[in-house]
XYZ file of N, CA and C in Angstrom:
318
model
N 366.209 152.066 225.606
C 366.882 152.951 226.530
C 365.926 153.605 227.527
N 364.671 153.887 227.154
C 363.766 154.487 228.140
C 363.542 153.579 229.352
N 363.562 152.261 229.155
C 363.373 151.345 230.285
C 364.548 151.458 231.254
N 365.756 151.566 230.726
C 366.937 151.712 231.576
C 366.888 153.033 232.339
N 366.498 154.097 231.658
C 366.400 155.402 232.316
C 365.342 155.372 233.414
N 364.226 154.696 233.157
C 363.167 154.597 234.161
C 363.651 153.793 235.370
N 364.391 152.707 235.112
C 364.921 151.887 236.202
C 365.920 152.675 237.040
N 366.814 153.403 236.379
C 367.783 154.220 237.109
C 367.091 155.321 237.906
N 366.035 155.884 237.348
C 365.268 156.893 238.074
C 364.604 156.289 239.308
N 364.055 155.076 239.173
C 363.439 154.398 240.318
C 364.472 154.100 241.405
N 365.653 153.660 240.995
C 366.722 153.374 241.958
C 367.140 154.657 242.674
N 367.265 155.736 241.914
C 367.647 157.018 242.509
C 366.586 157.505 243.498
N 365.316 157.352 243.148
C 364.235 157.750 244.059
C 364.239 156.898 245.323
N 364.478 155.594 245.173
C 364.527 154.710 246.343
C 365.697 155.083 247.245
N 366.840 155.396 246.639
C 368.002 155.800 247.434
C 367.713 157.093 248.190
N 367.064 158.033 247.536
C 366.712 159.285 248.207
C 365.779 159.050 249.384
N 364.809 158.143 249.213
C 363.899 157.815 250.311
C 364.629 157.184 251.478
N 365.561 156.286 251.181
C 366.327 155.637 252.248
C 367.227 156.629 252.973
N 367.812 157.555 252.225
C 368.651 158.572 252.869
C 367.819 159.475 253.771
N 366.585 159.800 253.355
C 365.716 160.610 254.214
C 365.368 159.856 255.491
N 365.104 158.548 255.379
C 364.807 157.746 256.568
C 366.013 157.729 257.498
N 367.202 157.521 256.932
C 368.410 157.446 257.756
C 368.701 158.767 258.461
N 368.455 159.871 257.791
C 368.807 161.179 258.348
C 367.715 161.785 259.225
N 366.547 161.151 259.301
C 365.474 161.668 260.149
C 365.720 161.229 261.582
N 365.860 162.181 262.464
C 366.107 161.874 263.868
C 364.784 161.678 264.596
N 364.742 160.681 265.455
C 363.575 160.481 266.304
C 363.702 161.377 267.530
N 362.602 161.951 267.982
C 362.682 162.726 269.222
C 363.170 161.849 270.369
N 363.901 162.432 271.278
C 364.493 161.680 272.393
C 363.432 160.975 273.236
N 362.226 161.557 273.307
C 361.161 160.950 274.096
C 360.777 159.580 273.548
N 360.897 159.386 272.240
C 360.543 158.095 271.647
C 361.497 156.998 272.091
N 362.676 157.369 272.527
C 363.625 156.377 273.030
C 363.560 156.244 274.548
N 363.250 157.333 275.247
C 363.285 157.324 276.713
C 362.021 156.759 277.337
N 360.867 157.234 276.910
C 359.614 156.818 277.546
C 359.327 155.327 277.429
N 359.528 154.702 276.280
C 359.290 153.253 276.242
C 360.163 152.474 277.228
N 361.401 152.904 277.414
C 362.286 152.220 278.364
C 361.755 152.371 279.783
N 361.420 153.600 280.157
C 360.921 153.848 281.513
C 359.607 153.115 281.773
N 358.679 153.198 280.833
C 357.372 152.574 281.035
C 357.455 151.050 281.027
N 358.309 150.485 280.190
C 358.452 149.028 280.162
C 359.056 148.517 281.460
N 360.077 149.197 281.953
C 360.676 148.767 283.215
C 359.711 148.941 284.390
N 358.964 150.033 284.397
C 357.972 150.226 285.466
C 356.900 149.139 285.402
N 356.459 148.806 284.198
C 355.457 147.750 284.042
C 355.999 146.412 284.540
N 357.242 146.107 284.179
C 357.834 144.830 284.612
C 358.005 144.772 286.131
N 358.268 145.909 286.754
C 358.397 145.926 288.211
C 357.042 145.801 288.917
N 355.997 146.376 288.340
C 354.676 146.358 288.970
C 353.828 145.146 288.577
N 354.194 144.458 287.514
C 353.407 143.326 287.029
C 353.214 142.233 288.079
N 354.214 141.848 288.860
C 353.982 140.795 289.864
C 352.883 141.149 290.863
N 352.731 142.421 291.177
C 351.677 142.826 292.108
C 350.289 142.546 291.535
N 350.143 142.684 290.235
C 348.861 142.412 289.595
C 348.615 140.938 289.359
N 349.676 140.153 289.272
C 349.525 138.725 288.978
C 349.446 137.850 290.221
N 349.783 138.369 291.369
C 349.870 137.522 292.561
C 348.524 136.907 292.929
N 347.436 137.621 292.706
C 346.117 137.069 293.011
C 345.722 135.951 292.068
N 346.196 135.991 290.849
C 345.845 134.984 289.850
C 346.800 133.799 289.871
N 348.093 134.066 289.922
C 349.082 132.994 289.792
C 349.552 132.419 291.124
N 349.380 133.138 292.189
C 349.806 132.641 293.500
C 351.306 132.424 293.559
N 351.706 131.179 293.873
C 353.136 130.873 293.991
C 353.861 130.877 292.645
N 353.125 130.821 291.558
C 353.723 130.838 290.224
C 353.988 132.265 289.726
N 353.712 133.256 290.550
C 353.887 134.659 290.150
C 355.316 134.976 289.699
N 356.363 134.540 290.416
C 357.720 134.864 289.932
C 357.998 134.307 288.535
N 357.570 133.083 288.282
C 357.808 132.489 286.965
C 356.992 133.204 285.891
N 355.716 133.416 286.157
C 354.855 134.075 285.168
C 355.283 135.492 284.862
N 355.629 136.239 285.893
C 356.038 137.624 285.658
C 357.413 137.694 284.992
N 358.269 136.718 285.248
C 359.572 136.687 284.576
C 359.409 136.431 283.085
N 358.572 135.465 282.739
C 358.346 135.148 281.322
C 357.697 136.333 280.608
N 356.643 136.888 281.210
C 355.964 138.025 280.586
C 356.889 139.238 280.509
N 357.654 139.489 281.563
C 358.591 140.609 281.553
C 359.659 140.445 280.489
N 360.138 139.213 280.317
C 361.129 138.957 279.267
C 360.552 139.273 277.892
N 359.296 138.910 277.665
C 358.681 139.192 276.363
C 358.560 140.698 276.128
N 358.177 141.449 277.157
C 358.085 142.900 276.998
C 359.460 143.520 276.774
N 360.469 143.045 277.488
C 361.818 143.575 277.289
C 362.367 143.199 275.912
N 361.998 142.013 275.408
C 362.416 141.622 274.061
C 361.770 142.533 273.015
N 360.486 142.856 273.195
C 359.827 143.782 272.263
C 360.453 145.171 272.327
N 360.847 145.593 273.517
C 361.526 146.880 273.663
C 362.845 146.877 272.896
N 363.592 145.791 272.996
C 364.860 145.696 272.279
C 364.643 145.672 270.769
N 363.602 144.979 270.319
C 363.299 144.975 268.883
C 362.981 146.387 268.398
N 362.227 147.136 269.190
C 361.934 148.520 268.823
C 363.188 149.368 268.759
N 364.106 149.161 269.688
C 365.377 149.897 269.660
C 366.194 149.538 268.430
N 366.182 148.264 268.053
C 366.931 147.848 266.866
C 366.337 148.422 265.587
N 365.023 148.597 265.553
C 364.368 149.107 264.352
C 364.470 150.620 264.207
N 364.959 151.310 265.230
C 365.087 152.762 265.134
C 366.106 153.178 264.082
N 367.153 152.405 263.894
C 368.206 152.733 262.933
C 368.398 151.562 261.973
N 367.597 151.508 260.905
C 367.664 150.335 260.035
C 368.869 150.294 259.098
N 369.653 151.356 259.030
C 370.758 151.411 258.075
C 372.109 151.568 258.760
N 372.314 150.956 259.912
C 373.558 151.115 260.661
C 374.579 150.016 260.369
N 374.286 149.144 259.441
C 375.194 148.079 259.001
C 375.452 147.042 260.092
N 374.436 146.772 260.921
C 374.510 145.681 261.890
C 373.913 144.442 261.246
N 374.050 143.311 261.914
C 373.605 142.051 261.313
C 372.096 141.968 261.120
N 371.311 142.714 261.893
C 369.857 142.646 261.758
C 369.284 143.849 261.005
N 370.121 144.609 260.328
C 369.671 145.783 259.586
C 369.411 145.432 258.125
N 368.964 146.438 257.394
C 368.772 146.281 255.957
C 370.149 146.035 255.338
N 370.309 144.974 254.552
C 371.636 144.633 254.009
C 372.039 145.557 252.857
N 372.360 146.797 253.184
C 372.666 147.783 252.154
C 373.902 147.413 251.340
N 374.909 146.841 251.974
C 376.121 146.473 251.240
C 375.808 145.418 250.191
N 375.026 144.418 250.556
C 374.663 143.370 249.599
C 373.782 143.926 248.485
N 372.867 144.810 248.832
C 371.984 145.391 247.818
C 372.785 146.229 246.828
N 373.680 147.074 247.340
C 374.464 147.916 246.438
C 375.438 147.084 245.610
N 375.956 146.014 246.188
C 376.857 145.134 245.421
C 376.100 144.466 244.279
N 374.882 144.019 244.537
C 374.068 143.404 243.485
C 373.758 144.409 242.385
N 373.431 145.640 242.764
C 373.157 146.676 241.766
C 374.410 146.964 240.951
N 375.559 147.014 241.614
C 376.814 147.266 240.900
C 377.110 146.154 239.901
N 376.914 144.912 240.308
C 377.150 143.778 239.399
C 376.210 143.853 238.209
N 374.936 144.167 238.476
C 373.968 144.271 237.381
C 374.328 145.393 236.416
N 374.796 146.529 236.939
C 375.170 147.643 236.070
C 376.425 147.334 235.267
N 377.340 146.576 235.849
C 378.555 146.209 235.105
C 378.236 145.260 233.952
N 377.155 144.513 234.077
C 376.740 143.629 232.981
C 376.325 144.434 231.754
N 375.834 145.666 231.976
C 375.439 146.512 230.857
C 376.646 147.089 230.135
N 377.801 147.057 230.796
C 379.025 147.515 230.153
C 379.355 148.871 230.568
């Protein structure tokens, strides 16, 4: 029985940690500044690449800008890992597995 109590205690501690992560708000600047700076960088990048890429500047800056915008979107998606979207932590599946395992104990 001590092993079961220890496991339940670990699960409870993990749940508490996840709830703290979910309820912790990020300052608004963490969402605003990356958007502004990424867009400014993407707008100014062709000016820096024109000397190197010449006529290929539109293609090169488009590809590089897309990569920066993709990283920005990934950061936005990671801000809320427990929102039950397709790319979030699968909390429903995890809790269902725990429920099935606990029902096996009777």
